[in-house]
CSV table of C-alpha atoms in Angstrom, one decimal:
chain,number,residue,atom,x,y,z
A,11,MET,CA,66.4,66.1,40.7
A,12,LYS,CA,69.6,65.1,42.5
A,13,LYS,CA,72.1,67.8,43.0
A,14,TYR,CA,75.8,67.4,42.4
A,15,VAL,CA,77.9,67.9,45.5
A,16,PRO,CA,81.4,69.0,44.4
A,17,LYS,CA,84.5,67.5,45.9
A,18,LEU,CA,82.4,65.1,48.0
A,19,ILE,CA,84.9,62.3,47.1
A,20,PRO,CA,88.6,63.2,47.6
A,21,LYS,CA,90.5,63.3,44.3
A,22,GLU,CA,92.8,60.4,45.2
A,23,HIS,CA,89.8,58.1,45.9
A,24,ARG,CA,87.8,58.7,42.7
A,25,VAL,CA,87.3,55.7,40.5
A,26,LEU,CA,86.0,57.5,37.5
A,27,PRO,CA,87.4,61.0,37.9
A,28,ASP,CA,85.9,62.3,34.6
A,29,TYR,CA,82.5,60.7,35.1
A,30,PHE,CA,81.0,63.2,37.4
A,31,LYS,CA,80.9,66.7,36.1
A,32,GLU,CA,79.9,69.9,37.9
A,33,SER,CA,76.7,71.1,36.5
A,34,ILE,CA,75.8,74.6,35.8
A,35,GLU,CA,73.5,74.6,38.8
A,36,THR,CA,76.4,74.0,41.1
A,37,THR,CA,78.4,76.9,39.7
A,38,PRO,CA,78.2,79.8,42.2
A,39,ASN,CA,76.6,82.9,40.8
A,40,LYS,CA,77.2,86.5,41.5
A,41,ALA,CA,74.5,86.7,44.2
A,42,GLU,CA,76.1,83.8,46.1
A,43,ASN,CA,79.5,85.5,45.9
A,44,THR,CA,78.0,88.7,47.3
A,45,GLY,CA,76.3,86.7,50.1
A,46,ASP,CA,79.5,85.0,51.0
A,47,LEU,CA,81.3,88.3,51.1
A,48,LEU,CA,78.7,89.7,53.5
A,49,TRP,CA,78.9,86.6,55.7
A,50,ASN,CA,82.7,86.9,55.8
A,51,VAL,CA,82.5,90.6,56.8
A,52,LEU,CA,80.1,89.7,59.6
A,53,SER,CA,82.4,86.9,60.6
A,54,LEU,CA,85.4,89.3,60.8
A,55,LEU,CA,83.3,91.8,62.9
A,56,SER,CA,82.3,88.9,65.2
A,57,ILE,CA,86.0,87.9,65.7
A,58,LEU,CA,86.9,91.6,66.5
A,59,ALA,CA,84.1,91.8,69.0
A,60,ALA,CA,85.2,88.5,70.6
A,61,ILE,CA,88.7,89.9,71.1
A,62,ILE,CA,87.3,93.0,72.7
A,63,VAL,CA,85.0,91.3,75.2
A,64,PHE,CA,87.3,88.4,76.0
A,65,SER,CA,88.6,89.9,79.2
A,66,TYR,CA,85.1,90.6,80.5
A,67,HIS,CA,83.1,87.5,79.4
A,68,VAL,CA,84.9,84.4,78.1
A,69,GLY,CA,81.7,82.6,77.2
A,70,PHE,CA,80.4,85.5,75.2
A,71,SER,CA,83.7,85.7,73.4
A,72,LEU,CA,83.6,82.0,72.5
A,73,SER,CA,80.1,82.3,71.3
A,74,LEU,CA,81.1,85.1,68.9
A,75,LEU,CA,84.0,83.0,67.6
A,76,LEU,CA,81.7,80.1,66.9
A,77,PHE,CA,79.2,82.4,65.2
A,78,ALA,CA,82.1,83.7,63.1
A,79,PHE,CA,83.2,80.2,62.2
A,80,PHE,CA,79.7,79.1,61.0
A,81,ALA,CA,79.1,82.4,59.2
A,82,SER,CA,82.3,82.4,57.3
A,83,SER,CA,82.8,80.7,53.9
A,84,TRP,CA,86.0,79.1,55.3
A,85,GLY,CA,84.0,77.5,58.2
A,86,LYS,CA,81.4,76.4,55.8
A,87,ASN,CA,83.9,74.6,53.5
A,88,ARG,CA,85.7,73.2,56.5
A,89,LEU,CA,82.5,71.6,57.8
A,90,GLU,CA,81.6,70.2,54.4
A,91,ARG,CA,85.0,68.5,54.1
A,92,LEU,CA,85.1,67.1,57.6
A,93,LEU,CA,81.4,65.9,57.9
A,94,LYS,CA,80.9,65.0,54.2
A,95,PHE,CA,77.7,67.0,53.7
A,96,ARG,CA,76.5,70.1,52.1
A,97,PHE,CA,76.0,73.1,54.4
A,98,VAL,CA,73.0,74.5,52.6
A,99,PRO,CA,71.9,78.1,53.3
A,100,THR,CA,68.7,76.9,55.1
A,101,LEU,CA,70.8,74.8,57.5
A,102,LYS,CA,73.2,77.6,57.9
A,103,LEU,CA,70.5,80.1,58.8
A,104,CYS,CA,69.0,77.7,61.3
A,105,THR,CA,72.4,77.1,62.9
A,106,LEU,CA,73.2,80.8,63.0
A,107,GLY,CA,69.7,81.5,64.4
A,108,ILE,CA,70.2,79.2,67.3
A,109,MET,CA,73.6,80.7,67.9
A,110,SER,CA,72.1,84.2,67.8
A,111,PHE,CA,69.8,83.2,70.8
A,112,ILE,CA,72.9,82.0,72.6
A,113,LEU,CA,74.7,85.2,71.8
A,114,ILE,CA,71.7,87.3,73.0
A,115,GLY,CA,71.8,85.4,76.4
A,116,ASN,CA,75.5,85.8,76.7
A,117,GLY,CA,75.2,89.5,75.6
A,118,PHE,CA,72.8,90.2,78.6
A,119,GLN,CA,75.4,88.5,80.9
A,120,TYR,CA,78.1,90.6,79.3
A,121,ARG,CA,76.0,93.8,79.8
A,122,ASP,CA,75.5,92.9,83.5
A,123,ARG,CA,79.2,92.3,84.0
A,124,ILE,CA,80.0,95.6,82.4
A,125,LYS,CA,77.5,97.3,84.7
A,126,GLN,CA,79.0,95.5,87.7
A,127,ALA,CA,82.5,96.5,86.7
A,128,GLU,CA,81.5,100.1,86.4
A,129,GLU,CA,79.7,99.9,89.7
A,130,ASP,CA,82.8,98.4,91.3
A,131,LYS,CA,84.9,101.1,89.8
A,132,ARG,CA,82.6,103.8,91.1
A,133,ILE,CA,82.6,102.2,94.6
A,134,ALA,CA,86.4,102.0,94.5
A,135,ALA,CA,86.6,105.7,93.5
A,136,LEU,CA,84.3,106.7,96.3
A,137,ALA,CA,86.4,104.6,98.8
A,138,GLU,CA,89.6,106.3,97.5
A,139,GLN,CA,88.0,109.7,97.8
A,140,LYS,CA,86.8,108.9,101.3
A,141,ALA,CA,90.3,107.7,102.3
A,142,GLU,CA,91.8,110.9,101.0
A,143,VAL,CA,89.4,113.0,103.0
A,144,GLU,CA,90.1,110.9,106.1
A,145,ALA,CA,93.9,111.2,105.5
A,146,LYS,CA,93.6,115.0,105.2
A,147,ARG,CA,91.5,115.1,108.4
A,148,ARG,CA,94.1,113.1,110.3
A,149,GLU,CA,96.9,115.3,109.0
A,150,VAL,CA,95.1,118.4,110.2
A,151,GLN,CA,94.5,116.8,113.5
A,152,ARG,CA,98.2,115.7,113.7
A,153,LEU,CA,99.4,119.2,113.0
A,154,ASP,CA,97.1,120.7,115.6
A,155,SER,CA,98.3,118.3,118.2
A,156,VAL,CA,102.0,119.1,117.4
A,157,ARG,CA,101.4,122.8,117.6
A,158,THR,CA,99.4,122.5,120.8
A,159,TYR,CA,101.8,120.3,122.7
A,160,LEU,CA,104.9,122.2,121.6
A,161,SER,CA,103.5,125.6,122.5
A,162,LYS,CA,102.5,124.2,125.9
A,163,ALA,CA,105.9,122.7,126.4
A,164,ASP,CA,107.7,125.9,125.5
A,165,ASN,CA,105.6,127.9,127.9
A,166,LEU,CA,106.3,125.4,130.7
A,167,LEU,CA,110.1,125.5,130.0
A,168,GLU,CA,110.1,129.3,130.2
A,169,LYS,CA,108.3,129.1,133.6
A,170,GLY,CA,110.7,126.6,134.9
A,171,ALA,CA,108.3,123.6,135.1
A,172,TYR,CA,110.8,121.3,133.4
A,173,ALA,CA,109.2,118.0,134.3
A,174,LYS,CA,105.9,119.0,132.8
A,175,ALA,CA,107.7,120.5,129.8
A,176,ILE,CA,109.4,117.1,129.2
A,177,TYR,CA,106.0,115.4,129.3
A,178,PHE,CA,104.4,117.7,126.7
A,179,TYR,CA,107.5,117.6,124.5
A,180,ASN,CA,107.3,113.8,124.5
A,181,GLN,CA,103.6,114.0,123.7
A,182,SER,CA,104.4,116.2,120.7
A,183,GLY,CA,107.0,113.8,119.5
A,184,ARG,CA,104.3,111.2,118.9
A,185,PHE,CA,102.9,113.3,116.1
A,186,VAL,CA,106.0,114.9,114.5
A,187,SER,CA,107.0,113.3,111.3
A,188,THR,CA,110.7,112.7,110.3
A,189,ASP,CA,110.5,115.1,107.3
A,190,GLU,CA,109.5,118.1,109.5
A,191,THR,CA,113.1,119.3,110.1
A,192,ASP,CA,112.3,122.6,111.8
A,193,THR,CA,109.8,121.0,114.2
A,194,GLN,CA,112.2,118.2,115.0
A,195,HIS,CA,114.9,120.7,115.8
A,196,ARG,CA,112.5,122.6,118.1
A,197,LEU,CA,111.5,119.4,119.8
A,198,HIS,CA,115.0,118.1,120.5
A,199,GLU,CA,116.3,121.5,121.6
A,200,GLY,CA,113.4,121.8,124.1
A,201,LEU,CA,114.0,118.3,125.5
A,202,ALA,CA,117.7,118.8,125.7
A,203,ASN,CA,117.3,122.0,127.7
A,204,SER,CA,114.7,120.4,129.9
A,205,TYR,CA,116.8,117.4,130.7
A,206,VAL,CA,119.8,119.6,131.5
A,207,ARG,CA,117.7,121.6,134.0
A,208,THR,CA,116.5,118.3,135.6
A,209,LYS,CA,120.1,116.9,135.6
A,210,GLN,CA,119.3,114.1,133.3
A,211,TYR,CA,122.5,114.5,131.4
A,212,LYS,CA,122.6,111.3,129.5
A,213,LEU,CA,119.1,111.9,128.1
A,214,ALA,CA,120.1,115.5,127.2
A,215,LEU,CA,123.1,114.2,125.3
A,216,GLN,CA,120.9,112.0,123.2
A,217,HIS,CA,118.9,115.1,122.0
A,218,TYR,CA,122.0,117.2,121.5
A,219,ASP,CA,123.3,114.4,119.2
A,220,GLU,CA,120.0,114.5,117.3
A,221,LEU,CA,120.3,118.3,116.9
A,222,SER,CA,123.9,118.0,115.6
A,223,ARG,CA,122.7,115.5,112.9
A,224,THR,CA,120.3,118.0,111.4
A,225,SER,CA,122.2,121.3,111.9
A,226,SER,CA,125.3,122.9,113.5
A,227,LEU,CA,125.0,123.6,117.2
A,228,ASN,CA,125.4,127.2,118.3
A,229,GLY,CA,127.7,128.4,121.1
A,230,GLU,CA,125.2,127.9,123.9
A,231,GLN,CA,124.2,124.5,122.7
A,232,LEU,CA,127.8,123.4,122.4
A,233,TYR,CA,128.5,124.7,125.9
A,234,GLN,CA,125.5,122.9,127.4
A,235,GLN,CA,126.5,119.7,125.6
A,236,ALA,CA,130.0,120.0,127.0
A,237,LEU,CA,128.6,120.4,130.5
A,238,CYS,CA,126.7,117.2,130.0
A,239,TYR,CA,129.8,115.4,128.9
A,240,GLN,CA,131.6,116.7,132.0
A,241,GLN,CA,128.8,115.6,134.3
A,242,VAL,CA,128.8,112.0,133.0
A,243,GLY,CA,132.5,111.7,133.2
A,244,ARG,CA,133.4,112.0,129.5
A,245,LYS,CA,136.2,114.4,130.1
A,246,THR,CA,137.8,114.3,126.6
A,247,GLU,CA,134.5,115.1,124.9
A,248,ALA,CA,133.8,117.8,127.4
A,249,ILE,CA,137.1,119.5,126.8
A,250,ALA,CA,136.6,119.3,123.0
A,251,GLY,CA,133.1,120.7,123.4
A,252,PHE,CA,134.2,123.7,125.6
A,253,ARG,CA,136.9,124.4,122.9
A,254,GLN,CA,134.3,124.5,120.1
A,255,ALA,CA,132.0,126.6,122.2
A,256,SER,CA,134.9,129.0,123.0
A,257,GLU,CA,135.6,129.3,119.3
A,258,ALA,CA,132.0,130.1,118.7
A,259,GLY,CA,132.4,133.1,121.1
A,260,HIS,CA,131.0,131.6,124.4
A,261,ARG,CA,133.0,133.3,127.2
A,262,GLN,CA,132.1,130.9,130.0
A,263,ALA,CA,133.2,128.1,127.8
A,264,THR,CA,136.5,129.8,127.3
A,265,LYS,CA,137.1,130.0,131.0
A,266,LEU,CA,136.2,126.3,131.6
A,267,TYR,CA,138.4,125.3,128.6
A,268,ASP,CA,141.4,127.1,130.1
A,269,LYS,CA,140.7,125.5,133.4
A,270,LEU,CA,140.3,121.9,132.2
A,271,ASN,CA,142.9,122.1,129.5
A,272,PRO,CA,145.5,124.7,130.7
A,273,LEU,CA,148.6,125.8,128.8
A,274,VAL,CA,151.7,123.9,129.7
A,275,ARG,CA,155.3,125.1,129.2
A,276,LYS,CA,158.1,122.6,128.5
A,277,LEU,CA,161.8,123.5,128.6
A,278,LEU,CA,163.4,122.7,125.3
A,279,TYR,CA,167.0,124.1,125.6
A,280,TYR,CA,169.1,127.1,126.6
A,281,GLN,CA,170.0,129.7,124.1
A,282,THR,CA,172.9,132.2,123.9
A,283,VAL,CA,171.6,135.7,123.5
A,284,CYS,CA,173.7,138.5,122.0
A,285,CYS,CA,173.6,142.0,123.3
A,286,ASP,CA,171.8,143.3,120.2
A,287,GLY,CA,168.9,141.0,121.0
A,288,SER,CA,169.7,138.4,118.4
A,289,TYR,CA,170.4,134.7,119.1
A,290,SER,CA,173.8,133.3,118.5
A,291,PRO,CA,173.5,131.3,115.2
A,292,SER,CA,175.7,128.5,116.5
A,293,ASN,CA,174.5,128.9,120.1
A,294,ALA,CA,178.2,129.3,121.1
A,295,LYS,CA,179.2,129.1,124.7
A,296,GLY,CA,182.9,130.1,124.6
A,297,ARG,CA,185.1,133.0,123.7
A,298,GLY,CA,184.2,134.8,120.5
A,299,ALA,CA,180.5,134.2,120.8
A,300,CYS,CA,178.4,137.1,119.4
A,301,SER,CA,181.6,138.9,118.5
A,302,HIS,CA,179.8,140.7,115.7
A,303,HIS,CA,176.7,141.4,117.7
A,304,GLY,CA,178.0,143.4,120.7
A,305,GLY,CA,179.0,140.4,122.8
A,306,VAL,CA,177.0,138.0,124.9
A,307,CYS,CA,174.3,139.4,127.3
A,308,ASN,CA,172.8,136.0,128.4
A,309,TRP,CA,174.6,132.7,128.1
A,310,ASN,CA,171.6,130.5,129.1
A,311,LYS,CA,168.2,131.9,128.1
A,312,PRO,CA,165.7,129.1,128.6
A,313,ILE,CA,163.6,128.3,125.5
A,314,TYR,CA,160.1,126.9,126.2
A,315,GLU,CA,157.5,125.1,124.1
A,316,THR,CA,153.9,126.1,125.0
A,317,TYR,CA,151.0,123.6,124.4
A,318,ARG,CA,147.7,122.5,125.9
A,319,LYS,CA,147.7,119.7,128.4
A,320,TYR,CA,145.3,117.6,126.4
A,321,ASP,CA,145.3,117.4,122.6
A,322,VAL,CA,141.7,117.7,121.4
A,323,ASN,CA,142.4,118.8,117.8
A,324,GLY,CA,141.4,115.4,116.4
A,325,LEU,CA,138.0,115.4,118.2
């Protein structure tokens, strides 16, 4: 008995549209509807799985999409319209069976890739952990080197071995990081003192400049810096430095400041002084001057302006 294939001929090409009628056998029953529903659910699950595994295994993802296409009622209808045949359940099962074997093969590959990805992640975590341990070990070694070299340099500086102290200070500088402010301050202070003692004044000034960038210099440091300026011929900076050190309470700096920048008196004019000690308001020089203040006791008292020889207020 021949079976009726519905919609085999498109509607617009039918010669006798009412001749062929769909028989009762071709009418889908409840069991077929239930089967299509299950296949559609399986198809949706396959599509969801394909989306999940796409980033790990493209081939496995495409296989799942093809399986979903053949399993769904939409794919079945699409095939029947395009290829002009009936996709019977037997053929559908055979097709899906073949695709299942393909899926199984791709599934094993997917599993291997997942294992490899997990192994790579584990190796990366171990490498990161090893790098952290190595970084901590190097940091401990660096701090030990800084402490050792600085302590050695400080002891040599106290003993007067300035050249050796400079060597060990420079060695410690190789290990000091820029964010260690206190250690940097100690390093530059030691080098500045050592260079002053060895009369390397230009190098000493470099380290005093570094000290001034991180903190304010105390009186002794300002005094030593000013001495370095004086030794290299920078007189203006030296005078300003002695003045700052003097204001910080350094007595020797005060003496040198007064010596290098002495007070100078400049005659401004002569003033008429009354006998009661007051000045004549009009600075009168003739008869009647200071008539209400007991007369004139000094006709020409010199009035001076006192100032420093060099103006260093702006420095």
